[in-house]
Amino acid sequence: MTAAIPAGAPAVPAAAATPAAPDTPAPVPAKGVHPLWPILRRFRAELFWVALFGLVSNLLMLTPTLYMIQVFDRVFASNSEYTLAALSFIALVLFLVMGFADWARSRLLVRAGTRFDELAQPLLFGASFDDQLRGRTSQGSQAFSDLTQLRQFLTGNGAFAVVDAPWVFIYAAALYLIHPWLGWLAAFFVLLTLAIALVGNHFVGPRHRSAQQSLLKNHQYLQGKLRNAEAVYAMGMLGHLRARWIELHDRVDDTTREAAHAGHRLQALIKFVQYAQGSLVLALGAVLAIEGDISAGAMIACNALMSNALRPIGLIVQSWRPMLDARAAYARLRVLMERNPPRAAAHAAEQIEGRITLRDLSARAPGRPAPILDGLNAEFGPGEVIAVAGPSGAGKSTLARCLLGLWPDTQEQVLLDGVPLAQWSRQALGRHVGYLPQDIELFDGSIAENIARFAPDMEEQVVTAARRCGIHDMILRLPRGYDTPMGEAGAFLSGGQRQRIGLARAILGDPRIVVLDEPTSNLDDVGEMALLRAVAELKAQRRTVFMIVHQPHLLGVADRLLVLQGGRIAQLAKIQHPAPSAAATPTP
């Protein structure tokens, strides 16, 4: 039964996002196998049909050659218009079949690319978030751009060139059957074009990769400064940052210009070879026709055969830059997914007690020899409110992340109801957990969607959470109430209001474990009273609450005090409260 939203409150829309599918374990590839290989193997049937249609298309490319031979050798000799009409009709039919084969394999590749994208996206989505948790944002942030780049290459001209490459030898063999000299000349031009392509890769590839890396660094630098535009303007840093950006931009221009010049030189050389081979083959065919070794029709046809023989190689050279981009994207995806393999955890429970156990917990950070947390051992029962205190740098926020399984480099374990956090299904555990980080991040969408964690059909829970945090009336005063987009609301929401919206998101529904990292950093007296009431309600409902605090009066709702010092537990004691007073909130 769903309660109605109070009168005067705008209707809260269902979140636009669809519910996430249960995180079933993804297939883990064997050691040394690319993580995308299990997905690629599913397209063996599509690859077979693409190759089959390519076979038909390339066979029918011989139609112009055979047509010209027949016209020169039969039609001109017999002066028969009926023969010409019949040959022309057959050629048109074969051209239609060839066009259908090309259309069919193009459609197959596009559909296969779409399916590949759909199958790979969930893996990349999880790997990107895991990479972010490990502090490696450079790979995860561009994973989907890499996937798009790889898909475009696999479904474009580059894929056609790869599929058609074996036909180079078939066309060369056909020229050899017309006359051995033609076959040897075809082999020479094929090898020459391949040599130019390999040498071009040696010179163009490194320059192009260097240009890509410079462009990526420039983009990351600019994005990082745009995220802090207010501080840049306020402290007059714009000129200094612009000078440094111009240096990076000039470096991008230099590397891009070098790569472009190298690519243009390669294209010019390939173009010269293509035009030269056409003229030389025609000249050789003319010599052979004059000597009577081949017919006039064969002389004309051999030029078309040579063009067909070199067409896939020329297409590969033209697709060289997309191929290099696709290869670099493939390598980045491999690195991303190998260091962030699919999570195999699948433990789930409909109900949890909320008992937390720290078992020799240690946490480290890259570049820091000493651990941030060093051998913590403690146990916290359901319904306890634990206040975590200590000086700056003692490891309080790191402990908060460890309690939620968010810190990447930990030793030993944090156990929830006796089960290590690493073995829990994050999707199943999410609804039992509430988290308010130091830096409040509210996402694109309405206020209601942010509080609802973008889950659908949460109208009643959203309003209840907002009331418990004392922001229901504040939200109703906004131009569109709960429907107000965060982008619009961000212009007039204070830091304290944003923090209370984050608190409402943390206590949404029925979380059994709530972790609050300095929840009063932006709150005024009214906000602190709302926080204390919310924590008191969670305590009355036997929810386990960890609250990082600096103000002594916040200890009034806590059951135990955990003091960290130098990454170790300096004190873990039960808080003795005075007799309850109806006039004031209890204080230690």
Coordinates of C-alpha atoms in Angstrom, one line a residue:
M1 CA 0.0 0.0 0.0
T2 CA 1.4 3.3 -1.1
A3 CA 0.8 6.5 0.9
A4 CA -0.1 9.6 -1.0
I5 CA 2.2 12.6 -1.1
P6 CA 0.9 15.4 1.2
A7 CA -1.3 18.0 -0.3
G8 CA 0.6 20.8 -2.0
A9 CA 3.6 18.6 -2.9
P10 CA 4.1 18.2 -6.6
A11 CA 4.0 14.6 -7.7
V12 CA 7.3 12.8 -7.6
P13 CA 8.1 11.2 -11.0
A14 CA 9.4 7.7 -11.3
A15 CA 13.1 7.7 -12.1
A16 CA 13.9 7.6 -15.7
A17 CA 16.5 5.0 -15.2
T18 CA 15.4 1.4 -15.3
P19 CA 16.3 -0.9 -12.4
A20 CA 19.7 -2.4 -12.7
A21 CA 19.7 -6.1 -13.4
P22 CA 21.0 -8.3 -10.6
D23 CA 24.7 -8.5 -10.7
T24 CA 25.2 -12.1 -11.8
P25 CA 28.8 -13.2 -12.0
A26 CA 30.3 -12.5 -15.4
P27 CA 32.3 -15.2 -17.1
V28 CA 35.9 -14.9 -16.1
P29 CA 38.2 -15.6 -19.1
A30 CA 41.2 -18.0 -18.7
K31 CA 44.5 -16.5 -17.9
G32 CA 46.1 -14.7 -20.8
V33 CA 42.8 -14.4 -22.7
H34 CA 41.4 -10.9 -23.4
P35 CA 38.4 -10.2 -21.2
L36 CA 36.3 -9.4 -24.2
W37 CA 37.0 -12.7 -25.9
P38 CA 34.0 -14.6 -24.4
I39 CA 31.8 -11.9 -26.0
L40 CA 33.6 -11.9 -29.3
R41 CA 33.2 -15.7 -29.5
R42 CA 29.4 -15.3 -29.6
F43 CA 29.7 -13.7 -33.1
R44 CA 31.1 -16.7 -34.9
A45 CA 27.9 -17.2 -36.8
E46 CA 27.8 -13.6 -37.9
L47 CA 31.5 -13.8 -39.0
F48 CA 30.7 -16.9 -41.1
W49 CA 27.9 -15.2 -42.9
V50 CA 29.9 -12.1 -43.5
A51 CA 32.7 -14.2 -45.0
L52 CA 30.1 -16.1 -47.1
F53 CA 28.6 -12.9 -48.5
G54 CA 32.1 -11.6 -49.0
L55 CA 32.9 -14.7 -51.1
V56 CA 29.8 -14.1 -53.2
S57 CA 30.6 -10.4 -53.6
N58 CA 34.3 -10.9 -54.6
L59 CA 33.4 -13.7 -57.0
L60 CA 30.9 -11.5 -58.7
M61 CA 33.5 -8.7 -59.0
L62 CA 34.9 -10.8 -61.8
T63 CA 31.7 -10.0 -63.8
P64 CA 33.1 -6.8 -65.4
T65 CA 36.3 -8.7 -66.4
L66 CA 34.4 -11.6 -68.0
Y67 CA 31.9 -9.2 -69.6
M68 CA 34.6 -7.2 -71.3
I69 CA 36.3 -10.4 -72.5
Q70 CA 33.1 -11.7 -74.0
V71 CA 32.2 -8.3 -75.6
F72 CA 35.6 -8.0 -77.3
D73 CA 36.0 -11.6 -78.3
R74 CA 32.4 -12.7 -79.1
V75 CA 30.2 -9.7 -79.8
F76 CA 32.7 -7.8 -82.0
A77 CA 33.6 -11.0 -83.8
S78 CA 29.9 -12.0 -84.5
N79 CA 28.4 -8.5 -84.7
S80 CA 25.4 -10.1 -82.8
E81 CA 23.2 -7.6 -80.9
Y82 CA 21.3 -10.4 -79.3
T83 CA 24.5 -11.8 -77.8
L84 CA 25.3 -8.3 -76.5
A85 CA 21.8 -8.0 -75.0
A86 CA 22.0 -11.4 -73.3
L87 CA 25.4 -10.7 -71.9
S88 CA 24.3 -7.3 -70.6
F89 CA 21.2 -8.8 -69.0
I90 CA 23.3 -11.5 -67.2
A91 CA 25.8 -8.9 -66.1
L92 CA 23.0 -6.7 -64.6
V93 CA 21.5 -9.7 -62.7
L94 CA 25.0 -10.5 -61.3
F95 CA 25.5 -6.9 -60.3
L96 CA 22.2 -7.0 -58.4
V97 CA 23.3 -10.1 -56.6
M98 CA 26.6 -8.5 -55.8
G99 CA 24.9 -5.4 -54.5
F100 CA 22.6 -7.5 -52.3
A101 CA 25.6 -9.4 -50.9
D102 CA 27.4 -6.2 -50.0
W103 CA 24.3 -4.8 -48.4
A104 CA 23.7 -8.0 -46.5
R105 CA 27.2 -8.2 -45.0
S106 CA 27.1 -4.5 -44.1
R107 CA 23.8 -5.0 -42.3
L108 CA 25.2 -8.0 -40.5
L109 CA 28.2 -6.1 -39.3
V110 CA 26.2 -3.2 -38.1
R111 CA 23.8 -5.5 -36.2
A112 CA 26.7 -7.5 -34.8
G113 CA 28.4 -4.2 -33.7
T114 CA 25.2 -3.1 -31.9
R115 CA 25.0 -6.5 -30.1
F116 CA 28.7 -6.3 -29.2
D117 CA 28.2 -2.9 -27.7
E118 CA 25.2 -4.0 -25.7
L119 CA 27.1 -7.1 -24.3
A120 CA 30.3 -5.2 -23.5
Q121 CA 28.7 -2.1 -21.9
P122 CA 27.8 -3.8 -18.6
L123 CA 31.3 -5.1 -18.2
L124 CA 32.9 -1.7 -19.0
F125 CA 30.4 0.1 -16.8
G126 CA 31.4 -2.0 -13.8
A127 CA 35.1 -1.9 -14.7
S128 CA 35.0 1.9 -15.1
F129 CA 33.6 2.4 -11.6
D130 CA 36.1 -0.1 -10.1
D131 CA 38.9 1.9 -11.8
Q132 CA 37.5 5.1 -10.3
L133 CA 37.5 3.5 -6.8
R134 CA 41.1 2.6 -7.3
G135 CA 41.9 6.2 -8.3
R136 CA 42.7 5.3 -11.9
T137 CA 40.3 7.6 -13.8
S138 CA 42.3 8.0 -17.0
Q139 CA 41.3 4.6 -18.4
G140 CA 37.8 4.3 -17.0
S141 CA 36.7 7.7 -18.1
Q142 CA 37.2 7.0 -21.8
A143 CA 36.2 3.3 -21.9
F144 CA 33.0 3.9 -23.7
S145 CA 34.7 6.2 -26.3
D146 CA 37.1 3.4 -26.9
L147 CA 34.3 0.9 -27.2
T148 CA 32.6 3.1 -29.8
Q149 CA 35.8 3.6 -31.7
L150 CA 36.5 -0.2 -31.8
R151 CA 32.9 -0.9 -32.9
Q152 CA 33.1 1.6 -35.7
F153 CA 36.2 0.0 -37.0
L154 CA 34.8 -3.5 -36.8
T155 CA 31.7 -2.5 -38.7
G156 CA 33.4 -0.1 -41.3
N157 CA 35.7 -0.3 -44.3
G158 CA 38.5 -1.7 -42.2
A159 CA 36.6 -4.8 -41.5
F160 CA 35.7 -5.2 -45.2
A161 CA 39.4 -4.8 -46.1
V162 CA 40.4 -7.5 -43.6
V163 CA 37.7 -9.9 -44.9
D164 CA 38.6 -9.2 -48.6
A165 CA 42.4 -9.4 -48.1
P166 CA 42.6 -13.2 -49.1
W167 CA 41.1 -12.4 -52.5
V168 CA 44.2 -10.5 -53.4
F169 CA 45.9 -13.8 -54.1
I170 CA 42.9 -15.1 -56.0
Y171 CA 42.8 -12.1 -58.4
A172 CA 46.6 -12.4 -58.8
A173 CA 46.1 -16.1 -59.7
A174 CA 43.5 -15.2 -62.3
L175 CA 45.9 -12.8 -63.9
Y176 CA 48.5 -15.5 -63.9
L177 CA 46.1 -17.8 -65.8
I178 CA 45.6 -15.1 -68.4
H179 CA 49.4 -14.9 -68.8
P180 CA 52.2 -15.6 -66.4
W181 CA 53.9 -12.2 -66.9
L182 CA 50.6 -10.5 -65.7
G183 CA 50.6 -12.7 -62.6
W184 CA 54.2 -11.9 -61.8
L185 CA 53.5 -8.2 -62.3
A186 CA 50.5 -8.4 -60.0
A187 CA 52.6 -10.2 -57.3
F188 CA 55.2 -7.4 -57.6
F189 CA 52.6 -4.6 -57.0
V190 CA 51.0 -6.5 -54.2
L191 CA 54.3 -7.0 -52.4
L192 CA 55.3 -3.4 -53.1
T193 CA 52.0 -2.1 -51.6
L194 CA 52.3 -4.3 -48.6
A195 CA 55.9 -3.2 -48.0
I196 CA 54.8 0.5 -48.2
A197 CA 52.0 -0.2 -45.7
L198 CA 54.4 -1.9 -43.2
V199 CA 57.1 0.8 -43.6
G200 CA 54.3 3.4 -43.2
N201 CA 53.1 1.8 -40.0
H202 CA 56.7 2.0 -38.7
F203 CA 56.9 5.7 -39.3
V204 CA 53.3 6.9 -39.0
G205 CA 52.1 4.8 -36.1
P206 CA 54.4 6.2 -33.3
R207 CA 53.7 9.8 -34.4
H208 CA 50.0 9.2 -34.4
R209 CA 50.1 7.5 -31.0
S210 CA 52.1 10.4 -29.6
A211 CA 49.6 12.9 -31.0
Q212 CA 46.8 10.9 -29.3
Q213 CA 48.5 10.9 -26.0
S214 CA 49.2 14.7 -26.2
L215 CA 45.6 15.4 -27.0
L216 CA 44.4 13.3 -24.1
K217 CA 46.6 15.0 -21.6
N218 CA 45.5 18.4 -22.9
H219 CA 41.9 17.4 -22.6
Q220 CA 42.3 16.1 -19.0
Y221 CA 44.2 19.2 -18.0
L222 CA 41.5 21.5 -19.3
Q223 CA 38.6 19.5 -17.8
G224 CA 40.3 19.5 -14.4
K225 CA 40.6 23.3 -14.4
L226 CA 37.0 23.8 -15.7
R227 CA 35.7 21.8 -12.7
N228 CA 37.3 24.4 -10.4
A229 CA 36.3 27.5 -12.4
E230 CA 35.2 29.5 -9.3
A231 CA 38.6 29.1 -7.5
V232 CA 40.4 29.9 -10.7
Y233 CA 38.6 33.2 -11.2
A234 CA 38.5 34.2 -7.6
M235 CA 42.3 33.9 -7.1
G236 CA 43.3 35.3 -10.4
M237 CA 44.8 32.0 -11.7
L238 CA 43.3 32.2 -15.2
G239 CA 46.4 33.8 -16.9
H240 CA 48.9 31.4 -15.4
L241 CA 46.8 28.3 -16.2
R242 CA 46.1 29.6 -19.7
A243 CA 49.9 30.0 -20.3
R244 CA 50.4 26.4 -19.2
W245 CA 47.5 25.2 -21.4
I246 CA 49.0 27.0 -24.4
E247 CA 52.2 25.1 -23.9
L248 CA 50.3 21.8 -23.9
H249 CA 48.2 22.9 -26.9
D250 CA 51.3 23.8 -28.8
R251 CA 52.7 20.4 -28.1
V252 CA 49.5 18.8 -29.4
D253 CA 49.8 20.9 -32.6
D254 CA 53.3 19.8 -33.1
T255 CA 52.7 16.1 -32.7
T256 CA 49.5 16.3 -34.7
R257 CA 51.2 18.1 -37.5
E258 CA 54.0 15.6 -37.6
A259 CA 51.5 12.7 -37.7
A260 CA 49.5 14.4 -40.5
H261 CA 52.6 15.0 -42.6
A262 CA 53.7 11.4 -42.3
G263 CA 50.2 10.2 -43.2
H264 CA 50.0 12.5 -46.3
R265 CA 53.4 11.3 -47.5
L266 CA 52.3 7.7 -47.2
Q267 CA 49.0 8.4 -49.1
A268 CA 50.9 10.2 -51.8
L269 CA 53.2 7.2 -52.3
I270 CA 50.3 4.8 -52.4
K271 CA 48.5 7.0 -54.9
F272 CA 51.6 7.0 -57.2
V273 CA 51.8 3.2 -57.0
Q274 CA 48.1 2.8 -57.8
Y275 CA 48.3 5.0 -60.9
A276 CA 51.6 3.5 -62.0
Q277 CA 50.3 -0.1 -61.8
G278 CA 47.2 0.7 -63.9
S279 CA 49.3 2.1 -66.7
L280 CA 52.0 -0.6 -66.5
V281 CA 49.5 -3.4 -66.5
L282 CA 47.7 -1.9 -69.5
A283 CA 51.1 -1.5 -71.3
L284 CA 52.1 -5.1 -70.6
G285 CA 48.7 -6.3 -71.8
A286 CA 49.1 -4.3 -75.0
V287 CA 52.5 -5.8 -75.7
L288 CA 51.1 -9.3 -75.1
A289 CA 48.1 -8.6 -77.3
I290 CA 50.3 -7.3 -80.1
E291 CA 52.4 -10.5 -79.9
G292 CA 49.2 -12.5 -80.0
D293 CA 49.6 -14.1 -76.6
I294 CA 46.3 -12.7 -75.3
S295 CA 43.2 -11.2 -76.9
A296 CA 42.2 -7.6 -76.9
G297 CA 39.4 -8.3 -74.4
A298 CA 41.9 -9.9 -72.0
M299 CA 44.1 -6.9 -72.3
I300 CA 41.3 -4.6 -71.1
A301 CA 40.2 -7.1 -68.5
C302 CA 43.6 -7.5 -66.9
N303 CA 43.5 -3.9 -65.8
A304 CA 40.2 -4.4 -63.9
L305 CA 41.6 -7.6 -62.3
M306 CA 44.7 -5.7 -61.1
S307 CA 42.5 -3.0 -59.6
N308 CA 40.5 -5.7 -57.8
A309 CA 43.7 -7.3 -56.5
L310 CA 45.0 -4.1 -55.0
R311 CA 41.7 -2.8 -53.8
P312 CA 41.7 -4.5 -50.3
I313 CA 45.3 -3.4 -49.7
G314 CA 44.5 0.2 -50.7
L315 CA 41.5 0.1 -48.5
I316 CA 43.7 -1.1 -45.6
V317 CA 46.1 1.8 -46.2
Q318 CA 43.3 4.3 -46.4
S319 CA 41.9 2.9 -43.1
W320 CA 45.3 3.0 -41.5
R321 CA 44.6 5.8 -39.0
P322 CA 41.2 4.3 -37.9
M323 CA 43.0 1.0 -37.5
L324 CA 45.7 2.5 -35.3
D325 CA 43.0 4.2 -33.2
A326 CA 41.0 1.0 -32.9
R327 CA 44.2 -0.9 -31.9
A328 CA 45.0 1.7 -29.2
A329 CA 41.4 1.6 -28.0
Y330 CA 41.5 -2.2 -27.9
A331 CA 44.7 -2.1 -25.8
R332 CA 43.3 0.4 -23.4
L333 CA 40.1 -1.7 -22.9
R334 CA 42.3 -4.7 -22.3
V335 CA 44.3 -2.9 -19.6
L336 CA 41.1 -1.6 -18.0
M337 CA 39.3 -5.0 -17.9
E338 CA 42.3 -7.0 -16.9
R339 CA 43.0 -4.9 -13.8
N340 CA 39.2 -4.7 -13.0
P341 CA 37.9 -8.2 -13.7
P342 CA 34.2 -8.9 -13.3
R343 CA 33.2 -9.3 -9.7
A344 CA 32.4 -12.9 -8.8
A345 CA 30.7 -12.0 -5.5
A346 CA 27.1 -13.2 -5.3
H347 CA 26.3 -13.4 -1.6
A348 CA 22.9 -11.8 -0.9
A349 CA 20.4 -11.8 1.9
E350 CA 16.8 -10.5 2.1
Q351 CA 17.5 -9.3 5.7
I352 CA 20.7 -8.4 7.5
E353 CA 21.3 -7.7 11.1
G354 CA 24.0 -5.0 10.7
R355 CA 26.8 -6.6 12.7
I356 CA 30.2 -5.2 11.7
T357 CA 33.5 -6.9 12.5
L358 CA 36.9 -5.5 11.8
R359 CA 39.5 -8.3 11.6
D360 CA 43.1 -7.0 11.5
L361 CA 42.0 -4.3 9.1
S362 CA 44.8 -2.4 7.3
A363 CA 44.5 0.1 4.5
R364 CA 47.2 1.6 2.4
A365 CA 47.6 4.2 -0.3
P366 CA 50.0 4.4 -3.3
G367 CA 53.2 6.3 -2.6
R368 CA 52.7 6.1 1.2
P369 CA 55.0 3.6 2.9
A370 CA 53.1 3.6 6.3
P371 CA 49.5 2.2 6.3
I372 CA 46.6 4.6 6.8
L373 CA 44.9 2.1 9.0
D374 CA 47.0 -0.5 10.8
G375 CA 45.5 -3.7 12.3
L376 CA 42.1 -2.6 13.5
N377 CA 40.1 -5.2 15.5
A378 CA 36.7 -4.4 16.8
E379 CA 33.1 -5.6 16.6
F380 CA 29.9 -3.5 16.5
G381 CA 26.5 -5.0 17.1
P382 CA 23.2 -4.1 15.5
G383 CA 21.5 -0.9 16.7
E384 CA 24.7 0.7 17.9
V385 CA 25.6 4.3 17.1
I386 CA 29.4 4.6 16.9
A387 CA 31.0 8.0 16.9
V388 CA 34.4 8.0 15.2
A389 CA 36.8 10.8 16.3
G390 CA 40.5 11.7 16.1
P391 CA 42.8 14.3 14.7
S392 CA 43.1 15.1 11.0
G393 CA 44.9 12.4 9.0
A394 CA 44.1 9.7 11.6
G395 CA 42.2 7.6 9.0
K396 CA 38.6 8.4 9.9
S397 CA 37.4 8.8 6.3
T398 CA 39.4 5.9 5.2
L399 CA 37.7 3.8 7.8
A400 CA 34.3 5.0 6.6
R401 CA 35.2 3.8 3.0
C402 CA 36.5 0.5 4.3
L403 CA 33.3 -0.1 6.2
L404 CA 31.5 0.1 2.8
G405 CA 34.1 -1.9 0.9
L406 CA 35.2 1.2 -1.1
W407 CA 38.9 1.3 -0.2
P408 CA 40.9 -0.5 -2.9
D409 CA 44.0 -1.5 -1.0
T410 CA 43.1 -3.3 2.2
Q411 CA 44.4 -6.3 4.1
E412 CA 42.4 -8.8 6.1
Q413 CA 38.7 -8.1 6.2
V414 CA 35.6 -6.2 7.1
L415 CA 32.8 -8.6 7.9
L416 CA 29.1 -7.9 7.6
D417 CA 27.0 -10.5 9.6
G418 CA 30.1 -12.7 9.5
V419 CA 30.5 -12.5 5.7
P420 CA 33.4 -10.6 4.1
L421 CA 32.2 -7.5 2.3
A422 CA 34.1 -8.6 -0.8
Q423 CA 31.7 -11.6 -1.1
W424 CA 28.5 -9.6 -1.0
S425 CA 26.5 -8.7 -4.1
R426 CA 26.7 -4.9 -4.3
Q427 CA 23.3 -4.7 -5.9
A428 CA 21.7 -6.8 -3.2
L429 CA 23.6 -4.9 -0.4
G430 CA 22.9 -1.4 -1.7
R431 CA 19.4 -1.1 -0.4
H432 CA 20.6 -2.0 3.1
V433 CA 23.3 0.6 3.2
G434 CA 23.3 4.4 3.5
Y435 CA 26.3 6.6 3.0
L436 CA 26.9 10.4 3.3
P437 CA 30.4 11.2 2.1
Q438 CA 32.3 14.4 2.9
D439 CA 32.0 15.7 -0.6
I440 CA 28.3 15.6 -1.5
E441 CA 27.8 14.7 -5.1
L442 CA 24.3 15.1 -6.5
F443 CA 23.6 13.9 -10.0
D444 CA 21.8 15.2 -13.0
G445 CA 18.1 14.6 -12.5
S446 CA 15.4 15.9 -10.1
I447 CA 15.7 16.3 -6.4
A448 CA 13.3 13.4 -6.0
E449 CA 15.4 11.1 -8.2
N450 CA 18.5 12.0 -6.3
I451 CA 16.9 11.1 -3.0
A452 CA 15.4 8.0 -4.5
R453 CA 18.8 6.9 -5.7
F454 CA 17.2 6.9 -9.2
A455 CA 15.1 3.9 -8.4
P456 CA 11.5 4.0 -9.7
D457 CA 8.3 4.0 -7.7
M458 CA 9.8 5.5 -4.5
E459 CA 7.4 8.5 -4.0
E460 CA 6.4 7.6 -0.4
Q461 CA 10.0 6.7 0.7
V462 CA 11.3 10.0 -0.8
V463 CA 8.9 12.1 1.1
T464 CA 9.4 10.2 4.3
A465 CA 13.2 10.6 4.1
A466 CA 12.8 14.3 3.3
R467 CA 10.6 14.8 6.4
R468 CA 13.0 12.9 8.6
C469 CA 15.8 15.3 7.5
G470 CA 13.6 18.4 7.9
I471 CA 13.8 19.4 4.2
H472 CA 10.3 18.6 3.0
D473 CA 9.0 22.1 3.4
M474 CA 12.2 23.6 1.9
I475 CA 11.8 21.4 -1.2
L476 CA 8.1 22.4 -1.6
R477 CA 9.2 26.0 -1.7
L478 CA 11.4 25.3 -4.8
P479 CA 9.9 26.3 -8.2
R480 CA 9.0 22.8 -9.1
G481 CA 9.1 21.1 -5.7
Y482 CA 10.4 17.6 -5.8
D483 CA 10.6 17.8 -9.6
T484 CA 13.1 20.6 -9.6
P485 CA 16.2 19.5 -11.6
M486 CA 19.5 19.6 -9.6
G487 CA 21.1 21.7 -12.3
E488 CA 18.4 24.4 -11.7
A489 CA 18.3 23.9 -7.9
G490 CA 22.1 24.0 -7.6
A491 CA 22.0 27.8 -8.2
F492 CA 20.1 28.5 -5.0
L493 CA 20.8 25.5 -2.8
S494 CA 23.2 26.2 0.1
G495 CA 25.9 23.7 1.1
G496 CA 23.8 22.8 4.1
Q497 CA 20.7 22.1 2.0
R498 CA 22.7 19.9 -0.4
Q499 CA 24.1 18.0 2.6
R500 CA 20.6 17.4 4.0
I501 CA 19.5 16.1 0.6
G502 CA 22.5 13.8 0.7
L503 CA 21.4 12.7 4.2
A504 CA 17.9 12.0 3.0
R505 CA 19.4 9.8 0.2
A506 CA 21.5 8.0 2.8
I507 CA 18.6 7.1 5.1
L508 CA 16.1 6.4 2.3
G509 CA 14.0 3.2 2.8
D510 CA 15.2 0.9 5.5
P511 CA 19.0 0.9 5.6
R512 CA 20.5 -1.4 8.2
I513 CA 24.0 0.3 8.1
V514 CA 24.5 4.0 7.8
V515 CA 27.9 5.7 7.5
L516 CA 28.0 9.5 7.9
D517 CA 31.3 11.1 7.2
E518 CA 31.4 14.5 9.0
P519 CA 27.6 15.0 8.4
T520 CA 27.6 18.5 10.1
S521 CA 30.4 20.1 8.1
N522 CA 27.9 22.5 6.3
L523 CA 24.9 22.4 8.7
D524 CA 23.5 25.2 10.8
D525 CA 21.8 24.6 14.2
V526 CA 18.5 23.7 12.6
G527 CA 20.3 21.2 10.3
E528 CA 22.2 19.7 13.3
M529 CA 19.0 19.2 15.2
A530 CA 17.4 17.5 12.2
L531 CA 20.5 15.2 11.9
L532 CA 20.4 14.3 15.6
R533 CA 16.7 13.4 15.3
A534 CA 17.4 11.3 12.2
V535 CA 20.2 9.4 14.0
A536 CA 18.0 8.9 17.1
E537 CA 15.3 7.4 14.9
L538 CA 17.8 5.1 13.3
K539 CA 19.0 4.1 16.7
A540 CA 15.5 3.4 17.9
Q541 CA 15.0 1.1 14.9
R542 CA 18.2 -0.8 15.8
R543 CA 20.2 0.4 12.8
T544 CA 24.0 0.4 12.9
V545 CA 25.3 3.9 12.5
F546 CA 28.9 5.1 12.1
M547 CA 29.3 8.9 12.5
I548 CA 32.5 10.8 12.1
V549 CA 32.3 13.7 14.4
H550 CA 34.4 16.7 15.6
Q551 CA 31.8 18.4 17.9
P552 CA 31.5 17.0 21.4
H553 CA 27.8 17.7 21.6
L554 CA 27.1 15.2 18.8
L555 CA 28.2 12.4 21.1
G556 CA 24.8 12.7 22.8
V557 CA 23.2 10.2 20.4
A558 CA 26.2 7.8 20.3
D559 CA 26.6 4.5 22.2
R560 CA 30.3 4.1 21.8
L561 CA 33.3 6.3 21.0
L562 CA 36.0 5.1 18.6
V563 CA 39.1 7.3 18.7
L564 CA 41.7 6.8 15.9
Q565 CA 45.3 7.9 16.4
G566 CA 48.0 7.3 13.7
G567 CA 45.8 4.7 12.0
R568 CA 45.3 2.7 15.2
I569 CA 42.5 2.4 17.7
A570 CA 43.5 4.7 20.6
Q571 CA 40.2 4.3 22.5
L572 CA 37.0 2.3 22.1
A573 CA 34.7 2.9 25.0
K574 CA 31.1 3.0 25.8
I575 CA 29.6 6.5 26.3
Q576 CA 27.9 7.1 29.6
H577 CA 25.0 9.4 29.2
P578 CA 23.4 11.4 31.9
A579 CA 19.8 10.9 32.8
P580 CA 17.5 11.9 30.0
S581 CA 16.1 15.4 30.0
A582 CA 13.0 16.5 28.2
A583 CA 14.4 20.0 27.8
A584 CA 17.5 19.3 25.8
T585 CA 19.3 16.8 23.7
P586 CA 21.5 14.5 25.8
T587 CA 25.2 15.4 26.0
P588 CA 28.0 13.4 27.4

